[in-house]
CSV table of C-alpha atoms and ligand atoms in Angstrom, one decimal:
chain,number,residue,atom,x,y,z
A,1,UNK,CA,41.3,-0.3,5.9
A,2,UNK,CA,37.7,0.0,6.5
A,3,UNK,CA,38.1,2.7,8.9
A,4,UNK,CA,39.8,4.9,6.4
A,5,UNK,CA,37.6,4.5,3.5
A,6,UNK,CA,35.2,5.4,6.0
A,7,UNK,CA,36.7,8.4,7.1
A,8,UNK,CA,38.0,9.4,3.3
A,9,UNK,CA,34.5,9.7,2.1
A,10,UNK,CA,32.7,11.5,5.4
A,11,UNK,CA,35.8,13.9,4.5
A,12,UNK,CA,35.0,14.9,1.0
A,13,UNK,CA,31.4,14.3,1.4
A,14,UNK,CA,31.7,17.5,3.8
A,15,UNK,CA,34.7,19.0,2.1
A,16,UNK,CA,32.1,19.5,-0.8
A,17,UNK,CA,29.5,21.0,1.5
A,18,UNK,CA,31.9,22.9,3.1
A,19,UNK,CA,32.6,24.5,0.0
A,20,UNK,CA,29.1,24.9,-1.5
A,21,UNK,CA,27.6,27.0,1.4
A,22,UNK,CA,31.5,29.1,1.9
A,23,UNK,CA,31.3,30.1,-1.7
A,24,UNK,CA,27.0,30.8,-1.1
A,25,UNK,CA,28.3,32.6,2.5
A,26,UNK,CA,26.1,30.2,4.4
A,27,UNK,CA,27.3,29.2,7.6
A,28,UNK,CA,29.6,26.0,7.6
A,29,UNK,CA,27.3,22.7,8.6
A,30,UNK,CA,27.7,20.7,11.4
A,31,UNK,CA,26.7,17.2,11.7
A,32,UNK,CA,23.1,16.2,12.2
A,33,UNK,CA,24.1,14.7,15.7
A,34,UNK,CA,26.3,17.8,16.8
A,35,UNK,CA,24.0,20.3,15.6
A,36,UNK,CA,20.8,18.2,17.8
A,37,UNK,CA,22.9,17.4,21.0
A,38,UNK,CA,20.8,18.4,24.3
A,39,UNK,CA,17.6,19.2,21.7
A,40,UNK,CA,16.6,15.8,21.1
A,41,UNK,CA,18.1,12.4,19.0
A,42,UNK,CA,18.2,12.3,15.5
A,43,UNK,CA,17.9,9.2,14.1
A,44,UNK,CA,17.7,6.5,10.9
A,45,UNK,CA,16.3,3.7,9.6
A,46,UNK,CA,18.7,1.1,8.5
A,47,UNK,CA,18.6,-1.5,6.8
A,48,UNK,CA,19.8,-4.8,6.3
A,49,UNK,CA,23.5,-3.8,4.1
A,50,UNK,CA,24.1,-1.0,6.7
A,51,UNK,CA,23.5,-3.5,9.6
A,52,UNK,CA,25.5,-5.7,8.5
A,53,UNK,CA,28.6,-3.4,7.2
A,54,UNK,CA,28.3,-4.0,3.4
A,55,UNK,CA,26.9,-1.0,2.8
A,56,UNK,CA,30.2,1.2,3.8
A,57,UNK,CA,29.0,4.5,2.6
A,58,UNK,CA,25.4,4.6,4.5
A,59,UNK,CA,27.3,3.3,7.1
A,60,UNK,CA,29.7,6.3,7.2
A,61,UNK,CA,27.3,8.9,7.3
A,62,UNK,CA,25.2,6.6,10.2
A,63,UNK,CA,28.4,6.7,11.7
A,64,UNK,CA,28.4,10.8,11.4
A,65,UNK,CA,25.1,12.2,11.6
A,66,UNK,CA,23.5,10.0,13.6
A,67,UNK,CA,23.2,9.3,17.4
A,68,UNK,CA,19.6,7.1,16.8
A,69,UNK,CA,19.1,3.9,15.1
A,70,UNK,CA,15.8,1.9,14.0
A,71,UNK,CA,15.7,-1.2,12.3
A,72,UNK,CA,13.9,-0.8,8.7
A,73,UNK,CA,12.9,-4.5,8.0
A,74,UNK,CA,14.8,-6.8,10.3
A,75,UNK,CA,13.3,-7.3,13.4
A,76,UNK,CA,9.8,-7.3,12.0
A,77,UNK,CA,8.1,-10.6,13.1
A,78,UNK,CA,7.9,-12.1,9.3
A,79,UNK,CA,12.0,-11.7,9.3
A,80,UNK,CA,13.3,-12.8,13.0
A,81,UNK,CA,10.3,-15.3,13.7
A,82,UNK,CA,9.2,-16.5,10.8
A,83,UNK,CA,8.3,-20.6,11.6
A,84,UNK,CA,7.2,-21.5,15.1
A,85,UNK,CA,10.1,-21.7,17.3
A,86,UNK,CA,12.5,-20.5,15.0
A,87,UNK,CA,14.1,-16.8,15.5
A,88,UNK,CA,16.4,-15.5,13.0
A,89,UNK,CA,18.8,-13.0,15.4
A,90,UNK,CA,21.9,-12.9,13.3
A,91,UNK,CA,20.7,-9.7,11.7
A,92,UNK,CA,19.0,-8.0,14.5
A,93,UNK,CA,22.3,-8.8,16.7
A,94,UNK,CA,24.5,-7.1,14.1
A,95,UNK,CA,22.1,-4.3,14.2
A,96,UNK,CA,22.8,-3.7,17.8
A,97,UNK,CA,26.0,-4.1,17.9
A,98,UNK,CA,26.2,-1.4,15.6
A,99,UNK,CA,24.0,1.1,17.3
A,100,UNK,CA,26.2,0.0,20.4
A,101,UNK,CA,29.7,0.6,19.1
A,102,UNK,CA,28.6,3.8,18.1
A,103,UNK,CA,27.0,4.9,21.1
A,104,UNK,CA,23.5,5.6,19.6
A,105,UNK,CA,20.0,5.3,21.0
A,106,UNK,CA,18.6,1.6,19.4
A,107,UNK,CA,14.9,1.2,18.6
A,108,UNK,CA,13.3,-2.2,18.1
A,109,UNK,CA,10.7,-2.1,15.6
A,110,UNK,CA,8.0,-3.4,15.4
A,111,UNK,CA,6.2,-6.1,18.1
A,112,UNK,CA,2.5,-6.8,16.7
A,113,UNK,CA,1.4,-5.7,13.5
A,114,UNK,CA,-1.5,-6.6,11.3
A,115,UNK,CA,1.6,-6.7,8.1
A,116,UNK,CA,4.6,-8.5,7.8
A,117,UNK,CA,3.2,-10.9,10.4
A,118,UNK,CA,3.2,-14.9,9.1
A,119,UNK,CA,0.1,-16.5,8.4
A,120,UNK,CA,1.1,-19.5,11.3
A,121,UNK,CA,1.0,-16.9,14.1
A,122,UNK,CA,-2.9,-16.8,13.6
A,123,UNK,CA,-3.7,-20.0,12.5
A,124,UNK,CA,-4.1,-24.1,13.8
A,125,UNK,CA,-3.0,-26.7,12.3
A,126,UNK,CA,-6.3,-26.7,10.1
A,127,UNK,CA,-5.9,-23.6,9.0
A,128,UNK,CA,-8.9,-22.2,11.2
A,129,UNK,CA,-7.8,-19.2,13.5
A,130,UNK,CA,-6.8,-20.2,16.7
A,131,UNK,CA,-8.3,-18.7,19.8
A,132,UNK,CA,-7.6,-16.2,22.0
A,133,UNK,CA,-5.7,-17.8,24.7
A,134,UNK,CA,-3.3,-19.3,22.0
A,135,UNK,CA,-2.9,-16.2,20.1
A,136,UNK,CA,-2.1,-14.3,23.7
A,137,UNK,CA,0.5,-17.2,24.1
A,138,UNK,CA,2.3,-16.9,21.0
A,139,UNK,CA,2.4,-12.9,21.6
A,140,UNK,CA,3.8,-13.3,24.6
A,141,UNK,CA,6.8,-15.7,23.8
A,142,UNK,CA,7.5,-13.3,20.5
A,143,UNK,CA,7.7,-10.0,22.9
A,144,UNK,CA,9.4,-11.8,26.0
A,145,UNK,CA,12.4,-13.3,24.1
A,146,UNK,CA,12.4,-10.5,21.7
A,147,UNK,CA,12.6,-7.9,24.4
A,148,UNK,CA,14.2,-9.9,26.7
A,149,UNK,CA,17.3,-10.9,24.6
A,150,UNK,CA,18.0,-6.6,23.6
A,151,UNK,CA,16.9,-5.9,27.7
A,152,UNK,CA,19.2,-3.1,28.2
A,153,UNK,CA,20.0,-2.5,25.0
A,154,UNK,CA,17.1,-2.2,22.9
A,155,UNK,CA,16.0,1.4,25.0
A,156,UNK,CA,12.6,1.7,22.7
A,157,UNK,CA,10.4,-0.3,21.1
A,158,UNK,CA,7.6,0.2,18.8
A,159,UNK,CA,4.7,-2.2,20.4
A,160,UNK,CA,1.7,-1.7,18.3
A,161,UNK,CA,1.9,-0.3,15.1
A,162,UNK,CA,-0.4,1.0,13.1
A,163,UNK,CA,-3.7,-0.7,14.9
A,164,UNK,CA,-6.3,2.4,13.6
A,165,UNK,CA,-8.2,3.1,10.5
A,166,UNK,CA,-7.7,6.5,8.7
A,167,UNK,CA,-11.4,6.7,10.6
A,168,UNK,CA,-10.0,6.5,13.7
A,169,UNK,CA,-11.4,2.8,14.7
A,170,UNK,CA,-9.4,0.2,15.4
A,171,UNK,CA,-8.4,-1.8,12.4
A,172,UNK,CA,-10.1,-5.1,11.7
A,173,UNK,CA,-6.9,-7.0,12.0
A,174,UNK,CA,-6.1,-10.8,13.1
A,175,UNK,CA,-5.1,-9.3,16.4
A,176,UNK,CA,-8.1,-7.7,17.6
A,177,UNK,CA,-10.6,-10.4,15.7
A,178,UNK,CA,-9.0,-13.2,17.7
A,179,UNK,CA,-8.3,-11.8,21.3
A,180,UNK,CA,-10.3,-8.4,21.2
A,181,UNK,CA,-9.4,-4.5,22.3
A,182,UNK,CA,-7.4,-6.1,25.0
A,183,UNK,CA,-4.7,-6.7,22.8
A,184,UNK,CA,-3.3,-3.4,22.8
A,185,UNK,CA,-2.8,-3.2,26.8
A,186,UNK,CA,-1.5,-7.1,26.6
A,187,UNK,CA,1.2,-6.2,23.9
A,188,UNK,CA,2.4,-3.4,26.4
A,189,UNK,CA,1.8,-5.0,29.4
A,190,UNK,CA,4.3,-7.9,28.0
A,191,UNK,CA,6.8,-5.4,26.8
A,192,UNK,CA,7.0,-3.8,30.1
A,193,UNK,CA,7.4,-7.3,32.0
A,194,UNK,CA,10.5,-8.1,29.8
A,195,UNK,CA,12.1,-4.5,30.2
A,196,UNK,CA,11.0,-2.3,32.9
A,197,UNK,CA,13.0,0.2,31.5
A,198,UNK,CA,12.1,0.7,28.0
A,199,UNK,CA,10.6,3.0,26.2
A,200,UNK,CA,7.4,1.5,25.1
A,201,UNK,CA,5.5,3.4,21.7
A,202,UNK,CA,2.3,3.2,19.7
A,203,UNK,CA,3.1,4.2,16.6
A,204,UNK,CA,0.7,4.9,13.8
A,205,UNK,CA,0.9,7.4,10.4
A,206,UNK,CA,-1.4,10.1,9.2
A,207,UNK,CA,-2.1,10.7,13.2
A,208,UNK,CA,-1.9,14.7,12.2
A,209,UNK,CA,-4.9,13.7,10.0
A,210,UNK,CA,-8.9,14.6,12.4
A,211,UNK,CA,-10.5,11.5,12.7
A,212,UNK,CA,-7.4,10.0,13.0
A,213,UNK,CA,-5.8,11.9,15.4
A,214,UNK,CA,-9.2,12.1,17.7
A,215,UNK,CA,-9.1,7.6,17.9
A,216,UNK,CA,-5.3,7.6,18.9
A,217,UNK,CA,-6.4,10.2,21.2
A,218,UNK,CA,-8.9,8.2,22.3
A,219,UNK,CA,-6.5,5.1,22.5
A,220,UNK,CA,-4.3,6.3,24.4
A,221,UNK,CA,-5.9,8.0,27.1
A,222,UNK,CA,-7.5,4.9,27.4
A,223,UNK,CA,-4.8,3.1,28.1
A,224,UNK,CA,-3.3,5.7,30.8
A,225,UNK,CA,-6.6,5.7,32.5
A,226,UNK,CA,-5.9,1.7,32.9
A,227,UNK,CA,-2.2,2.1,33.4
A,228,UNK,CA,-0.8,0.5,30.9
A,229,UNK,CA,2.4,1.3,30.3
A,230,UNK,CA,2.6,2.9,27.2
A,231,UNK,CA,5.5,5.7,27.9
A,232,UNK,CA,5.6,7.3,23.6
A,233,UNK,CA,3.5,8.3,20.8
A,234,UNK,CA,4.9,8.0,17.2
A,235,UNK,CA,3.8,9.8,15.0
A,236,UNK,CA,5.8,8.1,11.5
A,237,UNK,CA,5.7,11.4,9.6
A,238,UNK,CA,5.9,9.9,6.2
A,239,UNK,CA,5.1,13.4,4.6
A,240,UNK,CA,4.8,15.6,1.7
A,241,UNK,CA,5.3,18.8,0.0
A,242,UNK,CA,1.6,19.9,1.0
A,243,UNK,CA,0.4,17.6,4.3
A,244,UNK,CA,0.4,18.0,7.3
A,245,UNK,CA,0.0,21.6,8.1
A,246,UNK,CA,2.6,22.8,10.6
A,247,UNK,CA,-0.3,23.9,12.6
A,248,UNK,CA,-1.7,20.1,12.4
A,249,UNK,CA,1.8,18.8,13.4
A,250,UNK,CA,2.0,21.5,16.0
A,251,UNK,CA,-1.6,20.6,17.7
A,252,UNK,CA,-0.6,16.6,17.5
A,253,UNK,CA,1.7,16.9,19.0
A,254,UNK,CA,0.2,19.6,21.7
A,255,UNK,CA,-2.4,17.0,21.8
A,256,UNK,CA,-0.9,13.8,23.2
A,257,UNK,CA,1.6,15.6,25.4
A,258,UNK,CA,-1.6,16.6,27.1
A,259,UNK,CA,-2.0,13.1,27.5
A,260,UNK,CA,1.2,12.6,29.5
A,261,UNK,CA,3.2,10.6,27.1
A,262,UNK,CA,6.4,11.9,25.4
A,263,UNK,CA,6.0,12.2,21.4
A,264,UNK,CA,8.4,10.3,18.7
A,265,UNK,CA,9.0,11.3,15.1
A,266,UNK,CA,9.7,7.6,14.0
A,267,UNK,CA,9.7,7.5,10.5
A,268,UNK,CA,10.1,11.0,8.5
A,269,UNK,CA,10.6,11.4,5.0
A,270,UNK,CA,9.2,14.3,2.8
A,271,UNK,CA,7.4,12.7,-0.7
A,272,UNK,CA,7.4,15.5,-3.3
A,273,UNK,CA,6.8,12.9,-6.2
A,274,UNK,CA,3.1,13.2,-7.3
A,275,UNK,CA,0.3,11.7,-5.0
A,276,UNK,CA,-1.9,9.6,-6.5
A,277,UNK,CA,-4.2,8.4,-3.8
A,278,UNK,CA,-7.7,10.6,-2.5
A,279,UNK,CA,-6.0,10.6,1.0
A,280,UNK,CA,-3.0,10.6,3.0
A,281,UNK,CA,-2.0,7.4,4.2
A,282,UNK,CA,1.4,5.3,4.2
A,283,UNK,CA,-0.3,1.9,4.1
A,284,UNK,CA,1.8,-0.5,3.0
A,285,UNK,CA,-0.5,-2.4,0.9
A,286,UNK,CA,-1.7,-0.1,-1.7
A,287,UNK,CA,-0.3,-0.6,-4.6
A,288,UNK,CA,-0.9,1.7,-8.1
A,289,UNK,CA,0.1,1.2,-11.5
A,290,UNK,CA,3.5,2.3,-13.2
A,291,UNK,CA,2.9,5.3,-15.4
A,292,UNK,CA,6.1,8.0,-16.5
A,293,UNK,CA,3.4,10.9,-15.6
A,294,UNK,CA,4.2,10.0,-12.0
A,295,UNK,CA,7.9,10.0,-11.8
A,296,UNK,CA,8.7,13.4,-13.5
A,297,UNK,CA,12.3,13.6,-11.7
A,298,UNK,CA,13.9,10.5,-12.6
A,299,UNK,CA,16.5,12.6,-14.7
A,300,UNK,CA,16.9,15.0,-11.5
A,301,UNK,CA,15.3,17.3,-9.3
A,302,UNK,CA,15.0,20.4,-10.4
A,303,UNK,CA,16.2,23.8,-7.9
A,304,UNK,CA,13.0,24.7,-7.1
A,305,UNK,CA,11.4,21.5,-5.9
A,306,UNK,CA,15.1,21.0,-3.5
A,307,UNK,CA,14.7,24.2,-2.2
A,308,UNK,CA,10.8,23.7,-1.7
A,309,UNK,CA,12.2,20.9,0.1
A,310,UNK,CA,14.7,22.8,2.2
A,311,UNK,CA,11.8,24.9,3.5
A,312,UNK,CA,9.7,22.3,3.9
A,313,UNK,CA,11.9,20.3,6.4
A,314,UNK,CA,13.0,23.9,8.2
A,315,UNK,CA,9.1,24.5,8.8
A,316,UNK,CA,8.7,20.9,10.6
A,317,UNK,CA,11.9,21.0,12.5
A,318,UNK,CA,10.6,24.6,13.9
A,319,UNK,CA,7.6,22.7,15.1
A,320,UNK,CA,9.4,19.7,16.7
A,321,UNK,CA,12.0,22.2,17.9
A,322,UNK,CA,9.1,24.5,19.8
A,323,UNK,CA,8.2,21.4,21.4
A,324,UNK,CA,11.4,19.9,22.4
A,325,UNK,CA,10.5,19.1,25.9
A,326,UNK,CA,8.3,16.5,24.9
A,327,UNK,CA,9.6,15.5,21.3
A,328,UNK,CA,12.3,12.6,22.4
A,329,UNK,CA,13.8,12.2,18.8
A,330,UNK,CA,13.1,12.6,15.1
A,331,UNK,CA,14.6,9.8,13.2
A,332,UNK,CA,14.3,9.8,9.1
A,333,UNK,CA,13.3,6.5,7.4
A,334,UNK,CA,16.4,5.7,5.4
A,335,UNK,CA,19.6,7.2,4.8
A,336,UNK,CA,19.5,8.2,1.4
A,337,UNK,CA,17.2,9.0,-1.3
A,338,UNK,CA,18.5,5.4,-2.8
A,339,UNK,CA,17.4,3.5,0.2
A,340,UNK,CA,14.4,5.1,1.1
A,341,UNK,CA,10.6,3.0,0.3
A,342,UNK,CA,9.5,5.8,-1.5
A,343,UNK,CA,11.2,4.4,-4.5
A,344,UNK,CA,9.2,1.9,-4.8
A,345,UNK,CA,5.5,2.8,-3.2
A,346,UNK,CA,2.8,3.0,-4.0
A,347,UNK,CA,4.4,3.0,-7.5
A,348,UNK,CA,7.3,0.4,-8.4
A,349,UNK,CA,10.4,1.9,-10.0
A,350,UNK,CA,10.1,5.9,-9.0
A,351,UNK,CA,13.1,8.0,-8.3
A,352,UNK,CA,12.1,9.5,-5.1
A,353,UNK,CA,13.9,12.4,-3.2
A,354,UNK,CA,12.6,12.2,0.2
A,355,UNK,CA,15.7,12.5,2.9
A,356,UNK,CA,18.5,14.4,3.5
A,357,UNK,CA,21.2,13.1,1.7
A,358,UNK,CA,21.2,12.2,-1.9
A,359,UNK,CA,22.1,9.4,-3.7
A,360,UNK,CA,25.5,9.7,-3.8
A,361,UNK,CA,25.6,10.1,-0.2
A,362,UNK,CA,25.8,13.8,-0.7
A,363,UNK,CA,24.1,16.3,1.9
A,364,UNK,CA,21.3,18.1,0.0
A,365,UNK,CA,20.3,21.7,0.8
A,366,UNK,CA,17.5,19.9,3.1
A,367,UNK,CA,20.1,18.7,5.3
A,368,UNK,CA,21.4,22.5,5.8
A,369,UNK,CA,18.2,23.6,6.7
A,370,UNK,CA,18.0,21.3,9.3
A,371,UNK,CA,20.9,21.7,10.6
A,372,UNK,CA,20.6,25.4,11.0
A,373,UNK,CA,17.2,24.7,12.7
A,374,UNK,CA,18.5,23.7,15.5
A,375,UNK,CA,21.5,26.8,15.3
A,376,UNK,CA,18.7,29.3,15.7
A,377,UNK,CA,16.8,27.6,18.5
A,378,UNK,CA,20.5,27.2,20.2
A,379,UNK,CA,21.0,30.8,19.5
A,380,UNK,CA,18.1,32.1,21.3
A,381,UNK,CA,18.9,30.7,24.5
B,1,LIG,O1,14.3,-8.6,0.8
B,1,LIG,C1,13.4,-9.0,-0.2
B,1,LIG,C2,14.1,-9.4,-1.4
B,1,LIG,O2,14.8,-10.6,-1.2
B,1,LIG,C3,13.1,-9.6,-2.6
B,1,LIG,O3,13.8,-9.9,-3.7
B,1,LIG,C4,12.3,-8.4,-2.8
B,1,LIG,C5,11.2,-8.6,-3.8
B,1,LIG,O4,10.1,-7.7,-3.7
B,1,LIG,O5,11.6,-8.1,-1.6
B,1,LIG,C6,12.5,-7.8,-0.5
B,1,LIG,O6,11.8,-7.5,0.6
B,1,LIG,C7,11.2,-6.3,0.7
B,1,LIG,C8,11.7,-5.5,1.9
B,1,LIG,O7,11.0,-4.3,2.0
B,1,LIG,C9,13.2,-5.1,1.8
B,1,LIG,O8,13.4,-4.2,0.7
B,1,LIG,C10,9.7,-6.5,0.8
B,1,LIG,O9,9.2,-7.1,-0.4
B,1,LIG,C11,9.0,-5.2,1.1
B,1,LIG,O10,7.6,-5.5,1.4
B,1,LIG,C12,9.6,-4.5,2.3
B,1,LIG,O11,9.0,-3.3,2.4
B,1,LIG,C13,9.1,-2.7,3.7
B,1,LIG,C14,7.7,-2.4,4.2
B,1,LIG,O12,7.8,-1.6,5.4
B,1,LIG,C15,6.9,-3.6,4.6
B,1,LIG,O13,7.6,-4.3,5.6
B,1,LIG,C16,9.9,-1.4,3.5
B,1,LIG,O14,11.2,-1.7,3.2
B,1,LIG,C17,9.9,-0.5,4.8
B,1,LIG,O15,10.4,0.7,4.6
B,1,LIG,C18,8.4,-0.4,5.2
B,1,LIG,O16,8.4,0.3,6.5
B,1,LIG,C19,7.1,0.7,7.0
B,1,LIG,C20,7.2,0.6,8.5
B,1,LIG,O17,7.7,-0.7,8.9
B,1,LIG,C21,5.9,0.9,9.2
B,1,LIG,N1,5.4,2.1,8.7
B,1,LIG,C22,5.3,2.3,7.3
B,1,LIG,C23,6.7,2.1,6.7
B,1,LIG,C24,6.7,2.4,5.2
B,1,LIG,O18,5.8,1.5,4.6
């Protein structure tokens, strides 16, 4: 039954399409996945409904378009290990077996964060911080039976995420007050014990931004020099209409392949809703005040701004696309413009347009320009 739903809407989802870019005499689109094959994977977050199969329509276009899964919100230490001891996998378990029955690339995200972590992990009994031998140990259970349960099945994981300041200094977070710089190298050096094999990232946003760019620069070659086994960059790409510059995405990611690591697109969405912070940033703690001036589409987007749009997400793709060697995948943070964050930060309550298929599960004309992308580099070979 399920299966056919399924199928029935993937069917006139594309039927519709189909039609759109016949009667525009555009070339007919492929899938996402088809279309990438051999180029790199293209992937999604997902979230809990999709992981868990109530959510049959985001599921059906995972299903079709994508060969890359990461998990939005559930394996995020305030969700699977939130009380000492006590590991909630019944999510996380359903989200592999997902990426599993449907062959796809699965991505554990995220190991040690400053957010999202539980105030117990840093604290004694008194409330005081504990020290740094005790804060080691609890990391190191957390990664080991973490990693150790997906071993083989989880192929990347996010490690450390986001541990700079938009200066490029490392953030004043629990982590590195309690234990120190070393924390970084530990969180990997773990990881790596509990799964030779996987793909270990740091993963951090605005990275296309200088200062930035020049610590995780920094970072990392740091951590090479000492051979710690950090294998990926990701860069989360949570852009907009105006930022970054294709020649800043093009140099980033020039920059830490120089470094000898491979480059991830981890969590790529396109804002074109009004900014209302002095700087680029995705940090999940801002928060600014609900005002109709700054949600001028909740009745629709208009032509322009979708095909602004289109263009926009063609220009990156060229960029990732010219350096495919290194780029490993590009996965979009959410499925569609309903379940993407963007709804809902820094402002509660916007109607945000930020991925590739719309609301009603629809491709957009974003989606097309991907695809075709990826039809032109294949062309020239
Ligand atoms: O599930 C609860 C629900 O029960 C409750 O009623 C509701 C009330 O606010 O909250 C729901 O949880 C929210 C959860 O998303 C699921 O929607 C949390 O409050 C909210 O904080 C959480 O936000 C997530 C955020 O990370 C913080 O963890 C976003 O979905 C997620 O997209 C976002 O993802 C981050 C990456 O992990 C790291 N990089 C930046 C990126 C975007 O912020």
């Amino acid at each position: 039954m399920l299966t056919s739903y399924r199928t029935k809407t993937r069917t006139a989802a594309f039927a519709a399409l189909v039609a759109a870019c016949m009667a525009a005499g555009a070339q007919a689109p492929t899938t996402l996945k088809d279309a990438y094959r051999g180029l790199f994977h293209i992937g999604a977050a997902i979230n809990d409904a999709q992981s868990t199969g109530i959510d049959t329509r985001g599921d059906a276009i995972l299903a079709a378009q994508f060969d890359s899964i990461s998990p939005e919100n559930a394996l995020k230490w305030e969700r699977i290990h939130p009380q000492p001891g006590t590991y909630a996998f019944d999510i996380p378990d359903q989200y592999v077996a997902f990426g599993e029955k449907h062959h796809m690339f699965i991505v554990g995200h995220c190991l040690v964060w400053h957010s999202q972590t539980p105030v117990w992990v840093f604290r004694d009994d008194k409330g005081d911080f504990v020290d740094r031998e005790t804060l080691l140990m609890r990391m190191h259970d957390h990664i080991s039976t973490l990693v150790g349960r997906y071993k083989g099945r989880i192929q990347s994981w996010d490690v450390v995420n986001e541990a700079l300041n938009e200066d490029g200094t490392l953030r004043a977070s629990p982590w590195l007050k309690i234990i120190g710089e070393d924390y970084i190298a530990k969180a990997f050096e773990y990881a790596h014990e509990a799964d030779p094999n996987a793909q270990l990232n740091y993963n951090d946003y605005s990275l296309e931004t200088e200062a930035k760019r020049k610590g995780a620069l920094a970072l990392i070659a740091k951590l090479k020099a000492q051979g710690v086994p950090v294998t990926t960059v990701g860069l989360q790409g949570h852009d907009s209409l105006a930022w970054p510059s294709l020649e800043d995405e093009d140099a980033t990611i020039s920059a830490f392949s120089k470094l000898g690591v491979k480059v991830a697109i981890t969590e790529l969405d396109i804002n074109v809703l009004p900014n209302t912070m002095h700087q680029q940033t995705a940090e999940v703690s801002l928060k600014v005040q609900q005002d109709t001036k700054l949600n001028p589409y909740a009745d629709g987007l208009p032509q322009s701004v979708q095909q602004e749009l289109a263009q926009r997400y063609a220009g990156l793709f060229k960029v990732f696309l010219n350096h495919r060697d290194v780029v490993t995948r590009v996965t979009f943070w959410g499925v569609t413009d309903a379940d993407s964050w963007l709804n809902n930060w820094p402002v509660r309550g916007r109607t945000s347009y930020p991925l590739l298929f719309d609301r009603n599960g629809q491709p957009k004309p974003a989606f097309q320009a991907v695809n075709q992308a990826a039809a032109d580099i294949k062309s020239m070979k």
